[in-house]
Amino acid sequence: MQLTIWTYEGPPHIGALRVATAMSGLHYVLHAPQGDTYADLLFTMIERRDARPPVTYTTFQARDLGSDTAEIFKNAVAQAYERFQPEAMIVGASCTAELIQDDPGGLAKALALPIPVIPLELPAYQKKENWGASETFYRLVRALSVTGAEPAGRDGRRPLCNILGPTALGFRHRDDLVEIRSLIERLGIDVNVVAPLGASPSDLGRLGEADFNVVLYPEIARAAAQYLQKTFGQPMVETVPIGVAATVRFVEEVAAVAGIDPAPVLAGAPSRLPWYSRSVDSTYLTGKRVFIFGDATHALAAARVAATELGFKVVGLGTYTREFAREIRAEAALHGIEALVTDDYLDVEAAIQAATAELVLGTQMERHIAKRLGIPCAVISAPIHVQDFPARHSPQMGFEGANVLFDTWVHPLMMGLEEHLIGMFREDHEFHADAAPSHLTRHGAGSPATQVERSLLDDKEKPQVAGHPAEAAVRIVPIPDDKGEGISIWDASAEKELKKIPFFVRGKARANTERFARERALSLITVETLYDAKAHFGR
């Protein structure tokens, strides 16, 4: 284990919570101590759900460890059944309760409840949240889908499909589902079951009646879809319809499986992204260096859309979803880069700095990192925050989702261009030296080790440097680096010259110049030093 401030995924029982909370008629009894009982916080405060999640905790305390915690769990299961009367229950342990090895599945089975009770074995110290959601959904499908529920003959009826993958606390899952369901129905295909989101245990019993399955989020639904394919012979469509090209492929694949003509739907494809990305205004965006990090579904899709539909240059691609490392590495190779597969946000921050990215597409963590580095950013993937559950319809998938992607990814760069113009005209009489940027950190510096607070010295503090008047110097007050080293004094003319460098690389230019000066024991950074450093690091 590693102690950390931020984490990309929670333990696997959080994934189970996401599946249980997405469904109706299902209840989750979680063997957990005080401190592991945060489902209400996750779903009602972040996702803004209007109902409490269907979860019962045993909530044992330290003093209970000396008594019978197994009995506490059995009582909790019995009381949850009597109170909520669910169609089915899932039972399991949190990462902490796993250590006491009470066997929730065996204890619940001993109660002989008149409903299906599905035990979950989620190894908290080997697996994480997305795997937990996938395993939970797979176990539910395996236990509740009825083997005899075969598709009816096609004579006189429309094709029938299941949509698999959307969960609670998913990034734009609610809006994606609206968009894709509409697209499928316009093709002349009926939707049999959507699961887990909005499904009941009895709905899972009807999964076998569909002709095929649509997998929207492979991290969640691939294992379940593979089981359905093996058990019922249902084909599955796994193309993720994010971006115009992927949506067209998705429509064609769905139509091929259903045996219908996709032309009428594709002829009316309403996305504005292709025209906007070819427009004159967008020439300012072509070739921008973009760093992408997130779950595998969204990171892979973002890389393809960024490179082929918006004209960006992908300079970084990574994921925290290790189960999909092979796919991420293959996609990165197409862009001539090495994939970053990690769950350490410090590694991601270092990679963003090394790539000198001009735009970051990532999670909430990358948003914070980019803000600290003074780089525009858009959130494309979980982990997310309350602001990523907007009241408006804001999908990522389908043709309308492509419009949302264009707006979400391009607008930060447009604001960045505004920032650059303000910097260029800072000496104009309409501006002043202390004017605050419109949306970035105050000075747009680099990492905490290179961020600086600049202040003019008063007369008695201004240093006297041989050959340079005191009034020409600006003191740099550093945030100390790991070695506690200070950094050199910038000549006012060098500081002015530095402002001419575009904001998105200015932090790196400052850091390199200060490093160059320290290594050569230069007490004053002049314009010559700035350009010497540029030549040195540009080799």
Protein backbone atom coordinates (compact mmCIF):
# COMPACT_ATOMS: atom_id res chain seq x y z
CA MET A 1 0.00 0.00 0.00
CA GLN A 2 1.02 3.61 -0.53
CA LEU A 3 -0.19 6.59 1.44
CA THR A 4 -1.24 9.41 -0.86
CA ILE A 5 -3.20 12.65 -0.86
CA TRP A 6 -5.17 11.84 -4.02
CA THR A 7 -6.23 8.56 -5.56
CA TYR A 8 -7.68 7.84 -9.00
CA GLU A 9 -9.75 4.85 -7.90
CA GLY A 10 -11.24 3.78 -4.62
CA PRO A 11 -11.22 0.19 -3.34
CA PRO A 12 -13.38 -2.35 -5.22
CA HIS A 13 -16.38 -2.04 -2.91
CA ILE A 14 -16.80 1.54 -4.24
CA GLY A 15 -17.30 -0.01 -7.68
CA ALA A 16 -19.92 -2.30 -6.16
CA LEU A 17 -21.61 0.74 -4.63
CA ARG A 18 -21.75 2.40 -8.07
CA VAL A 19 -23.54 -0.62 -9.55
CA ALA A 20 -25.95 -1.08 -6.63
CA THR A 21 -26.83 2.62 -6.49
CA ALA A 22 -27.47 2.68 -10.25
CA MET A 23 -30.10 -0.06 -9.97
CA SER A 24 -33.55 -0.28 -8.39
CA GLY A 25 -34.85 -3.15 -6.29
CA LEU A 26 -31.31 -4.16 -5.32
CA HIS A 27 -29.82 -3.66 -1.85
CA TYR A 28 -26.17 -3.83 -0.80
CA VAL A 29 -25.28 -4.91 2.74
CA LEU A 30 -21.69 -3.92 3.40
CA HIS A 31 -19.75 -5.24 6.36
CA ALA A 32 -17.85 -2.10 7.30
CA PRO A 33 -16.62 -0.22 10.36
CA GLN A 34 -17.25 3.41 11.17
CA GLY A 35 -15.22 5.43 8.68
CA ASP A 36 -16.05 3.27 5.65
CA THR A 37 -19.64 4.53 5.57
CA TYR A 38 -19.44 7.30 2.98
CA ALA A 39 -21.88 6.22 0.26
CA ASP A 40 -24.30 9.05 1.10
CA LEU A 41 -21.52 11.59 0.66
CA LEU A 42 -20.48 10.17 -2.71
CA PHE A 43 -23.87 9.93 -4.32
CA THR A 44 -26.01 12.65 -2.79
CA MET A 45 -23.39 15.40 -2.53
CA ILE A 46 -21.23 14.74 -5.62
CA GLU A 47 -23.73 13.21 -8.05
CA ARG A 48 -26.66 15.18 -6.52
CA ARG A 49 -28.92 12.15 -6.36
CA ASP A 50 -32.34 12.86 -4.89
CA ALA A 51 -32.45 9.60 -2.93
CA ARG A 52 -30.10 7.88 -0.53
CA PRO A 53 -28.11 4.98 -1.97
CA PRO A 54 -29.52 1.48 -1.27
CA VAL A 55 -26.77 0.50 1.14
CA THR A 56 -26.84 -0.83 4.69
CA TYR A 57 -23.66 -0.87 6.79
CA THR A 58 -22.93 -2.99 9.81
CA THR A 59 -20.95 -0.05 11.23
CA PHE A 60 -19.12 -2.08 13.85
CA GLN A 61 -16.82 -0.23 16.23
CA ALA A 62 -13.49 -1.03 17.86
CA ARG A 63 -15.15 -2.42 20.97
CA ASP A 64 -17.10 -4.89 18.82
CA LEU A 65 -13.94 -6.60 17.62
CA GLY A 66 -13.74 -8.49 20.88
CA SER A 67 -17.27 -9.88 20.44
CA ASP A 68 -19.17 -11.55 17.58
CA THR A 69 -18.95 -9.29 14.50
CA ALA A 70 -20.45 -12.12 12.42
CA GLU A 71 -23.67 -11.83 14.40
CA ILE A 72 -23.70 -8.08 13.80
CA PHE A 73 -23.55 -8.75 10.06
CA LYS A 74 -26.35 -11.34 10.12
CA ASN A 75 -28.59 -8.95 12.03
CA ALA A 76 -27.87 -6.17 9.53
CA VAL A 77 -28.82 -8.41 6.58
CA ALA A 78 -32.05 -9.56 8.22
CA GLN A 79 -33.06 -6.00 9.17
CA ALA A 80 -32.25 -4.66 5.69
CA TYR A 81 -34.47 -7.31 4.11
CA GLU A 82 -37.37 -6.59 6.47
CA ARG A 83 -37.09 -2.83 6.00
CA PHE A 84 -36.45 -2.47 2.26
CA GLN A 85 -37.99 -5.67 0.80
CA PRO A 86 -35.59 -5.73 -2.19
CA GLU A 87 -35.86 -8.11 -5.16
CA ALA A 88 -32.26 -9.18 -4.60
CA MET A 89 -29.31 -8.40 -2.34
CA ILE A 90 -25.56 -8.29 -2.70
CA VAL A 91 -23.33 -8.71 0.33
CA GLY A 92 -19.66 -8.06 0.91
CA ALA A 93 -16.99 -6.45 3.04
CA SER A 94 -15.17 -3.13 2.85
CA CYS A 95 -11.39 -3.02 2.65
CA THR A 96 -11.12 -2.71 6.44
CA ALA A 97 -13.73 -5.38 7.30
CA GLU A 98 -12.05 -7.78 4.89
CA LEU A 99 -9.24 -8.14 7.42
CA ILE A 100 -11.48 -9.81 10.02
CA GLN A 101 -12.58 -12.52 7.54
CA ASP A 102 -16.21 -12.91 8.61
CA ASP A 103 -17.36 -14.45 5.25
CA PRO A 104 -20.40 -12.25 4.44
CA GLY A 105 -21.54 -14.61 1.68
CA GLY A 106 -21.70 -17.65 3.93
CA LEU A 107 -23.38 -15.74 6.75
CA ALA A 108 -26.07 -14.35 4.45
CA LYS A 109 -26.71 -17.78 2.92
CA ALA A 110 -27.31 -19.20 6.39
CA LEU A 111 -30.28 -16.82 6.80
CA ALA A 112 -32.08 -18.53 3.87
CA LEU A 113 -33.80 -15.35 2.68
CA PRO A 114 -36.54 -15.84 0.02
CA ILE A 115 -34.68 -13.66 -2.53
CA PRO A 116 -31.41 -14.06 -4.46
CA VAL A 117 -28.40 -13.07 -2.34
CA ILE A 118 -25.22 -12.65 -4.37
CA PRO A 119 -21.94 -12.70 -2.42
CA LEU A 120 -19.11 -10.46 -3.62
CA GLU A 121 -15.48 -11.37 -3.12
CA LEU A 122 -13.62 -8.16 -3.87
CA PRO A 123 -9.94 -8.32 -2.87
CA ALA A 124 -9.41 -4.78 -1.65
CA TYR A 125 -5.63 -4.98 -1.53
CA GLN A 126 -5.16 -6.35 -5.06
CA LYS A 127 -7.95 -4.73 -7.09
CA LYS A 128 -9.60 -1.32 -7.40
CA GLU A 129 -12.84 0.48 -8.13
CA ASN A 130 -13.42 -0.17 -11.86
CA TRP A 131 -12.60 -3.83 -11.43
CA GLY A 132 -15.02 -3.94 -8.49
CA ALA A 133 -17.80 -2.46 -10.62
CA SER A 134 -17.08 -4.90 -13.45
CA GLU A 135 -16.98 -7.91 -11.12
CA THR A 136 -20.19 -6.86 -9.35
CA PHE A 137 -22.09 -6.39 -12.61
CA TYR A 138 -20.77 -9.69 -13.95
CA ARG A 139 -21.84 -11.55 -10.78
CA LEU A 140 -25.31 -10.00 -10.96
CA VAL A 141 -25.75 -10.87 -14.63
CA ARG A 142 -24.52 -14.40 -14.08
CA ALA A 143 -26.83 -14.94 -11.10
CA LEU A 144 -29.96 -13.22 -12.36
CA SER A 145 -30.07 -13.65 -16.15
CA VAL A 146 -32.48 -16.47 -17.01
CA THR A 147 -30.93 -19.11 -19.24
CA GLY A 148 -34.22 -19.90 -20.95
CA ALA A 149 -34.85 -16.29 -22.00
CA GLU A 150 -33.90 -16.66 -25.67
CA PRO A 151 -34.56 -14.03 -28.38
CA ALA A 152 -37.89 -14.45 -30.13
CA GLY A 153 -38.00 -14.88 -33.89
CA ARG A 154 -37.43 -11.77 -35.97
CA ASP A 155 -40.59 -12.16 -38.04
CA GLY A 156 -42.63 -8.99 -37.73
CA ARG A 157 -40.57 -7.34 -35.01
CA ARG A 158 -37.79 -4.78 -34.82
CA PRO A 159 -34.27 -5.75 -33.71
CA LEU A 160 -33.75 -5.74 -29.94
CA CYS A 161 -30.59 -4.82 -28.02
CA ASN A 162 -29.30 -4.31 -24.48
CA ILE A 163 -27.20 -1.26 -23.52
CA LEU A 164 -24.61 -2.21 -20.93
CA GLY A 165 -22.21 -0.20 -18.80
CA PRO A 166 -23.69 3.05 -17.42
CA THR A 167 -23.42 3.28 -13.62
CA ALA A 168 -23.93 5.75 -10.84
CA LEU A 169 -21.09 8.23 -10.31
CA GLY A 170 -19.93 7.77 -13.91
CA PHE A 171 -18.61 10.61 -16.04
CA ARG A 172 -21.62 11.83 -18.09
CA HIS A 173 -23.12 8.32 -18.13
CA ARG A 174 -26.63 9.72 -17.70
CA ASP A 175 -26.28 12.03 -20.70
CA ASP A 176 -24.42 9.49 -22.84
CA LEU A 177 -27.25 7.03 -22.33
CA VAL A 178 -29.86 9.54 -23.55
CA GLU A 179 -27.83 10.26 -26.67
CA ILE A 180 -27.03 6.65 -27.58
CA ARG A 181 -30.51 5.35 -26.84
CA SER A 182 -31.93 7.99 -29.17
CA LEU A 183 -29.41 7.07 -31.86
CA ILE A 184 -30.25 3.35 -31.62
CA GLU A 185 -33.99 4.00 -31.75
CA ARG A 186 -33.57 6.21 -34.83
CA LEU A 187 -31.95 3.21 -36.50
CA GLY A 188 -35.17 1.27 -35.95
CA ILE A 189 -33.86 -0.83 -33.05
CA ASP A 190 -35.69 -1.28 -29.76
CA VAL A 191 -33.88 -1.24 -26.42
CA ASN A 192 -34.62 -4.29 -24.29
CA VAL A 193 -32.69 -3.52 -21.06
CA VAL A 194 -30.30 -0.78 -19.97
CA ALA A 195 -28.06 -1.98 -17.14
CA PRO A 196 -26.88 -1.33 -14.53
CA LEU A 197 -28.30 2.23 -14.67
CA GLY A 198 -32.05 2.11 -14.08
CA ALA A 199 -32.32 -1.70 -14.18
CA SER A 200 -33.92 -3.95 -11.59
CA PRO A 201 -32.96 -7.56 -10.80
CA SER A 202 -35.98 -8.75 -12.81
CA ASP A 203 -34.74 -6.68 -15.78
CA LEU A 204 -31.45 -8.58 -15.65
CA GLY A 205 -33.52 -11.75 -16.01
CA ARG A 206 -34.61 -10.48 -19.47
CA LEU A 207 -31.11 -9.80 -20.83
CA GLY A 208 -31.14 -13.02 -22.85
CA GLU A 209 -34.15 -11.85 -24.89
CA ALA A 210 -32.08 -9.32 -26.86
CA ASP A 211 -30.47 -9.96 -30.24
CA PHE A 212 -27.19 -8.28 -29.29
CA ASN A 213 -25.48 -6.09 -26.68
CA VAL A 214 -24.02 -2.59 -26.89
CA VAL A 215 -21.08 -2.06 -24.51
CA LEU A 216 -20.65 1.64 -23.77
CA TYR A 217 -17.96 1.40 -21.07
CA PRO A 218 -15.73 -1.69 -21.43
CA GLU A 219 -14.21 -1.22 -17.96
CA ILE A 220 -17.65 -1.90 -16.48
CA ALA A 221 -19.51 -4.13 -18.94
CA ARG A 222 -17.03 -6.15 -21.02
CA ALA A 223 -16.94 -9.14 -18.65
CA ALA A 224 -20.73 -9.29 -18.42
CA ALA A 225 -21.14 -8.94 -22.20
CA GLN A 226 -18.64 -11.75 -22.78
CA TYR A 227 -20.67 -13.97 -20.45
CA LEU A 228 -23.88 -13.14 -22.33
CA GLN A 229 -22.16 -13.81 -25.63
CA LYS A 230 -21.04 -17.23 -24.43
CA THR A 231 -24.34 -18.13 -22.75
CA PHE A 232 -26.91 -16.73 -25.20
CA GLY A 233 -24.85 -16.32 -28.38
CA GLN A 234 -25.44 -12.55 -28.36
CA PRO A 235 -22.94 -10.54 -30.42
CA MET A 236 -21.59 -7.38 -28.78
CA VAL A 237 -20.69 -3.96 -30.20
CA GLU A 238 -17.71 -2.52 -28.32
CA THR A 239 -16.90 0.57 -30.38
CA VAL A 240 -17.13 3.54 -28.01
CA PRO A 241 -19.03 6.31 -29.87
CA ILE A 242 -16.97 9.30 -28.72
CA GLY A 243 -16.15 11.66 -31.59
CA VAL A 244 -17.69 11.87 -35.05
CA ALA A 245 -15.64 9.11 -36.68
CA ALA A 246 -16.21 6.67 -33.81
CA THR A 247 -19.93 7.46 -33.77
CA VAL A 248 -20.15 6.72 -37.50
CA ARG A 249 -18.33 3.40 -36.95
CA PHE A 250 -20.64 2.63 -34.03
CA VAL A 251 -23.77 3.25 -36.13
CA GLU A 252 -22.41 1.09 -38.94
CA GLU A 253 -21.52 -1.78 -36.59
CA VAL A 254 -24.86 -1.68 -34.79
CA ALA A 255 -26.69 -1.59 -38.12
CA ALA A 256 -24.63 -4.53 -39.42
CA VAL A 257 -25.40 -6.66 -36.37
CA ALA A 258 -29.10 -5.75 -36.58
CA GLY A 259 -29.24 -6.29 -40.35
CA ILE A 260 -30.52 -2.80 -41.22
CA ASP A 261 -29.38 0.15 -43.35
CA PRO A 262 -27.52 2.90 -41.44
CA ALA A 263 -27.63 5.42 -44.32
CA PRO A 264 -30.74 7.37 -43.22
CA VAL A 265 -29.26 8.06 -39.78
CA LEU A 266 -25.76 8.86 -41.04
CA ALA A 267 -27.12 11.17 -43.73
CA GLY A 268 -28.53 13.43 -41.04
CA ALA A 269 -25.48 13.36 -38.72
CA PRO A 270 -25.90 16.67 -36.89
CA SER A 271 -22.43 17.25 -35.36
CA ARG A 272 -20.85 20.66 -35.98
CA LEU A 273 -17.38 19.45 -34.95
CA PRO A 274 -16.08 18.67 -38.48
CA TRP A 275 -16.99 22.11 -39.83
CA TYR A 276 -15.83 23.97 -36.74
CA SER A 277 -12.49 22.16 -36.71
CA ARG A 278 -11.94 23.21 -40.33
CA SER A 279 -12.99 26.80 -39.75
CA VAL A 280 -10.62 29.75 -39.95
CA ASP A 281 -10.74 30.39 -36.19
CA SER A 282 -9.56 26.88 -35.49
CA THR A 283 -6.31 27.41 -37.37
CA TYR A 284 -5.08 29.00 -34.14
CA LEU A 285 -5.56 25.59 -32.52
CA THR A 286 -3.92 23.30 -35.07
CA GLY A 287 -0.87 21.46 -33.78
CA LYS A 288 -1.44 22.33 -30.12
CA ARG A 289 0.37 19.91 -27.84
CA VAL A 290 -2.14 17.95 -25.75
CA PHE A 291 -1.54 15.60 -22.81
CA ILE A 292 -4.30 13.03 -22.12
CA PHE A 293 -4.86 10.97 -18.98
CA GLY A 294 -7.91 9.20 -17.57
CA ASP A 295 -9.78 5.91 -17.56
CA ALA A 296 -9.07 3.77 -20.63
CA THR A 297 -12.41 4.37 -22.38
CA HIS A 298 -12.13 8.14 -22.34
CA ALA A 299 -8.35 8.40 -22.75
CA LEU A 300 -8.34 6.23 -25.89
CA ALA A 301 -11.26 8.10 -27.40
CA ALA A 302 -9.77 11.49 -26.54
CA ALA A 303 -6.46 10.64 -28.22
CA ARG A 304 -8.21 9.68 -31.46
CA VAL A 305 -10.50 12.71 -31.50
CA ALA A 306 -7.68 15.11 -30.60
CA ALA A 307 -5.36 13.84 -33.32
CA THR A 308 -7.74 13.10 -36.19
CA GLU A 309 -10.68 15.45 -35.70
CA LEU A 310 -9.23 18.57 -34.06
CA GLY A 311 -5.69 18.57 -35.40
CA PHE A 312 -3.96 18.53 -32.02
CA LYS A 313 -0.63 16.81 -31.45
CA VAL A 314 -0.84 14.14 -28.76
CA VAL A 315 2.36 14.44 -26.68
CA GLY A 316 1.22 12.37 -23.72
CA LEU A 317 -1.27 9.54 -23.22
CA GLY A 318 -1.88 7.53 -20.08
CA THR A 319 -4.33 5.73 -17.85
CA TYR A 320 -4.72 4.53 -14.30
CA THR A 321 -6.78 1.53 -15.50
CA ARG A 322 -4.04 -1.09 -15.57
CA GLU A 323 -6.39 -3.76 -16.96
CA PHE A 324 -6.37 -1.82 -20.26
CA ALA A 325 -2.65 -1.05 -20.37
CA ARG A 326 -2.15 -3.01 -23.61
CA GLU A 327 -4.74 -0.95 -25.51
CA ILE A 328 -3.30 2.32 -24.18
CA ARG A 329 0.25 1.36 -25.15
CA ALA A 330 -0.87 0.38 -28.65
CA GLU A 331 -2.64 3.72 -29.13
CA ALA A 332 0.34 5.67 -27.78
CA ALA A 333 2.63 3.92 -30.25
CA LEU A 334 0.47 5.26 -33.09
CA HIS A 335 1.29 8.78 -31.88
CA GLY A 336 5.01 8.04 -31.54
CA ILE A 337 5.04 8.29 -27.75
CA GLU A 338 5.33 5.98 -24.76
CA ALA A 339 2.18 5.39 -22.72
CA LEU A 340 2.03 6.30 -19.04
CA VAL A 341 0.29 3.61 -16.96
CA THR A 342 0.26 4.69 -13.34
CA ASP A 343 -1.98 5.53 -10.40
CA ASP A 344 0.50 8.02 -8.92
CA TYR A 345 -0.53 11.61 -9.66
CA LEU A 346 3.02 12.81 -9.04
CA ASP A 347 4.19 10.72 -12.00
CA VAL A 348 1.46 12.29 -14.10
CA GLU A 349 2.48 15.81 -13.06
CA ALA A 350 6.10 15.13 -13.94
CA ALA A 351 5.06 13.75 -17.34
CA ILE A 352 2.91 16.81 -18.09
CA GLN A 353 5.85 19.11 -17.32
CA ALA A 354 8.27 17.05 -19.40
CA ALA A 355 5.89 17.06 -22.38
CA THR A 356 5.52 20.88 -22.31
CA ALA A 357 1.83 20.43 -23.05
CA GLU A 358 -0.36 23.35 -24.13
CA LEU A 359 -3.61 21.62 -23.16
CA VAL A 360 -4.37 18.89 -20.62
CA LEU A 361 -7.34 16.53 -20.98
CA GLY A 362 -7.69 14.55 -17.78
CA THR A 363 -9.44 13.96 -14.50
CA GLN A 364 -10.08 16.35 -11.63
CA MET A 365 -6.53 15.67 -10.47
CA GLU A 366 -5.07 16.79 -13.80
CA ARG A 367 -7.27 19.89 -13.59
CA HIS A 368 -5.57 20.80 -10.31
CA ILE A 369 -2.13 19.97 -11.72
CA ALA A 370 -2.75 22.04 -14.85
CA LYS A 371 -4.01 24.99 -12.81
CA ARG A 372 -0.82 24.91 -10.75
CA LEU A 373 1.29 24.76 -13.92
CA GLY A 374 -0.69 27.49 -15.68
CA ILE A 375 -1.91 25.21 -18.49
CA PRO A 376 -5.46 25.11 -19.91
CA CYS A 377 -7.35 21.95 -19.00
CA ALA A 378 -10.63 20.14 -19.64
CA VAL A 379 -11.98 17.23 -17.58
CA ILE A 380 -12.75 14.13 -19.68
CA SER A 381 -12.84 11.28 -17.18
CA ALA A 382 -13.51 10.15 -13.63
CA PRO A 383 -12.47 10.82 -10.90
CA ILE A 384 -14.70 13.85 -11.08
CA HIS A 385 -16.38 16.39 -8.85
CA VAL A 386 -19.83 17.90 -8.45
CA GLN A 387 -19.20 20.39 -11.26
CA ASP A 388 -18.94 17.47 -13.70
CA PHE A 389 -22.61 16.59 -13.12
CA PRO A 390 -24.17 19.61 -14.86
CA ALA A 391 -27.89 20.26 -14.83
CA ARG A 392 -27.83 20.69 -18.63
CA HIS A 393 -27.61 17.85 -21.14
CA SER A 394 -23.89 17.43 -21.75
CA PRO A 395 -23.00 14.04 -23.30
CA GLN A 396 -19.59 12.87 -24.46
CA MET A 397 -20.98 10.24 -26.85
CA GLY A 398 -22.79 10.50 -30.15
CA PHE A 399 -22.97 13.38 -32.59
CA GLU A 400 -24.15 15.85 -29.97
CA GLY A 401 -21.36 14.59 -27.70
CA ALA A 402 -18.86 15.58 -30.40
CA ASN A 403 -20.22 19.13 -30.25
CA VAL A 404 -19.71 19.11 -26.49
CA LEU A 405 -16.15 17.85 -26.91
CA PHE A 406 -15.30 20.67 -29.31
CA ASP A 407 -16.63 23.32 -26.96
CA THR A 408 -15.08 21.78 -23.85
CA TRP A 409 -11.62 21.25 -25.31
CA VAL A 410 -11.29 24.33 -27.50
CA HIS A 411 -12.61 27.03 -25.19
CA PRO A 412 -9.75 26.74 -22.67
CA LEU A 413 -7.31 27.30 -25.54
CA MET A 414 -9.25 30.31 -26.78
CA MET A 415 -8.99 31.75 -23.29
CA GLY A 416 -5.30 30.90 -23.34
CA LEU A 417 -4.91 32.89 -26.55
CA GLU A 418 -6.58 35.82 -24.79
CA GLU A 419 -4.09 35.42 -21.96
CA HIS A 420 -1.19 35.49 -24.42
CA LEU A 421 -2.51 38.68 -26.05
CA ILE A 422 -2.85 40.36 -22.68
CA GLY A 423 0.76 39.45 -22.02
CA MET A 424 1.90 40.84 -25.37
CA PHE A 425 0.14 44.16 -24.84
CA ARG A 426 0.86 44.50 -21.13
CA GLU A 427 2.84 47.69 -21.72
CA ASP A 428 -0.11 49.32 -23.48
CA HIS A 429 -1.73 52.19 -21.57
CA GLU A 430 -4.94 50.18 -21.22
CA PHE A 431 -3.10 47.54 -19.20
CA HIS A 432 -0.74 47.66 -16.27
CA ALA A 433 2.01 45.44 -14.95
CA ASP A 434 -0.07 44.06 -12.08
CA ALA A 435 -3.15 43.21 -14.16
CA ALA A 436 -4.40 39.77 -13.14
CA PRO A 437 -4.78 37.10 -15.82
CA SER A 438 -8.31 36.24 -16.83
CA HIS A 439 -8.34 32.60 -15.77
CA LEU A 440 -4.92 31.20 -14.93
CA THR A 441 -2.79 31.40 -11.81
CA ARG A 442 -1.42 34.84 -11.21
CA HIS A 443 1.96 34.41 -12.82
CA GLY A 444 1.51 31.15 -14.72
CA ALA A 445 4.70 29.63 -13.35
CA GLY A 446 5.75 26.01 -13.27
CA SER A 447 5.68 23.40 -10.55
CA PRO A 448 5.84 24.30 -6.86
CA ALA A 449 9.61 23.95 -7.04
CA THR A 450 9.85 26.65 -9.72
CA GLN A 451 6.90 28.89 -8.89
CA VAL A 452 8.03 32.30 -7.73
CA GLU A 453 6.61 35.33 -6.09
CA ARG A 454 8.02 38.45 -7.73
CA SER A 455 8.22 41.73 -5.91
CA LEU A 456 10.11 44.95 -6.50
CA LEU A 457 12.52 45.66 -3.71
CA ASP A 458 12.36 48.88 -1.81
CA ASP A 459 15.44 51.09 -1.93
CA LYS A 460 17.20 49.66 1.08
CA GLU A 461 16.64 46.04 -0.05
CA LYS A 462 17.70 46.40 -3.71
CA PRO A 463 20.99 44.60 -4.24
CA GLN A 464 24.00 46.34 -5.68
CA VAL A 465 25.37 44.14 -8.46
CA ALA A 466 28.64 45.19 -10.07
CA GLY A 467 27.98 46.86 -13.41
CA HIS A 468 24.22 47.00 -12.94
CA PRO A 469 22.18 49.75 -11.26
CA ALA A 470 20.17 48.65 -8.27
CA GLU A 471 16.96 49.98 -9.83
CA ALA A 472 17.25 47.50 -12.71
CA ALA A 473 16.99 44.41 -10.56
CA VAL A 474 13.94 42.42 -9.52
CA ARG A 475 14.20 40.00 -6.63
CA ILE A 476 12.88 36.46 -7.03
CA VAL A 477 11.51 35.00 -3.82
CA PRO A 478 11.39 31.23 -4.51
CA ILE A 479 9.36 28.44 -3.06
CA PRO A 480 12.43 26.38 -2.01
CA ASP A 481 13.14 23.23 -3.93
CA ASP A 482 14.01 19.88 -2.36
CA LYS A 483 17.60 20.99 -1.75
CA GLY A 484 16.58 24.31 -0.25
CA GLU A 485 18.47 26.20 -2.94
CA GLY A 486 17.63 29.78 -3.81
CA ILE A 487 17.60 31.19 -7.31
CA SER A 488 19.39 34.06 -8.99
CA ILE A 489 18.31 37.65 -9.38
CA TRP A 490 16.62 38.59 -12.64
CA ASP A 491 17.65 41.76 -14.41
CA ALA A 492 14.61 43.89 -15.25
CA SER A 493 15.36 43.69 -18.98
CA ALA A 494 15.59 39.89 -18.77
CA GLU A 495 12.29 39.79 -16.89
CA LYS A 496 10.73 41.91 -19.62
CA GLU A 497 12.16 39.64 -22.31
CA LEU A 498 10.76 36.60 -20.51
CA LYS A 499 7.24 38.06 -20.78
CA LYS A 500 7.51 37.88 -24.57
CA ILE A 501 7.63 34.09 -24.39
CA PRO A 502 4.14 32.52 -24.82
CA PHE A 503 2.52 31.79 -21.46
CA PHE A 504 2.22 28.06 -22.06
CA VAL A 505 6.02 27.56 -22.18
CA ARG A 506 7.07 30.54 -20.06
CA GLY A 507 7.21 28.49 -16.86
CA LYS A 508 9.57 25.96 -18.41
CA ALA A 509 11.74 28.73 -19.90
CA ARG A 510 12.01 30.37 -16.47
CA ALA A 511 12.87 27.08 -14.77
CA ASN A 512 15.52 26.19 -17.36
CA THR A 513 17.11 29.62 -17.19
CA GLU A 514 17.31 29.58 -13.40
CA ARG A 515 18.78 26.10 -13.48
CA PHE A 516 21.34 27.25 -16.08
CA ALA A 517 22.29 30.22 -13.88
CA ARG A 518 22.59 28.12 -10.71
CA GLU A 519 24.82 25.57 -12.38
CA ARG A 520 27.16 28.36 -13.46
CA ALA A 521 26.94 30.31 -10.19
CA LEU A 522 25.59 33.40 -11.96
CA SER A 523 24.30 35.96 -9.51
CA LEU A 524 22.35 37.94 -12.11
CA ILE A 525 20.18 36.67 -14.96
CA THR A 526 20.42 38.99 -17.94
CA VAL A 527 18.94 38.84 -21.43
CA GLU A 528 22.15 37.16 -22.55
CA THR A 529 21.75 34.52 -19.86
CA LEU A 530 18.19 33.88 -21.01
CA TYR A 531 19.27 33.25 -24.59
CA ASP A 532 22.35 31.28 -23.57
CA ALA A 533 20.07 28.98 -21.58
CA LYS A 534 17.71 28.67 -24.54
CA ALA A 535 20.59 27.65 -26.80
CA HIS A 536 21.92 25.21 -24.20
CA PHE A 537 18.65 23.35 -23.63
CA GLY A 538 17.68 23.52 -27.31
CA ARG A 539 20.55 21.31 -28.42
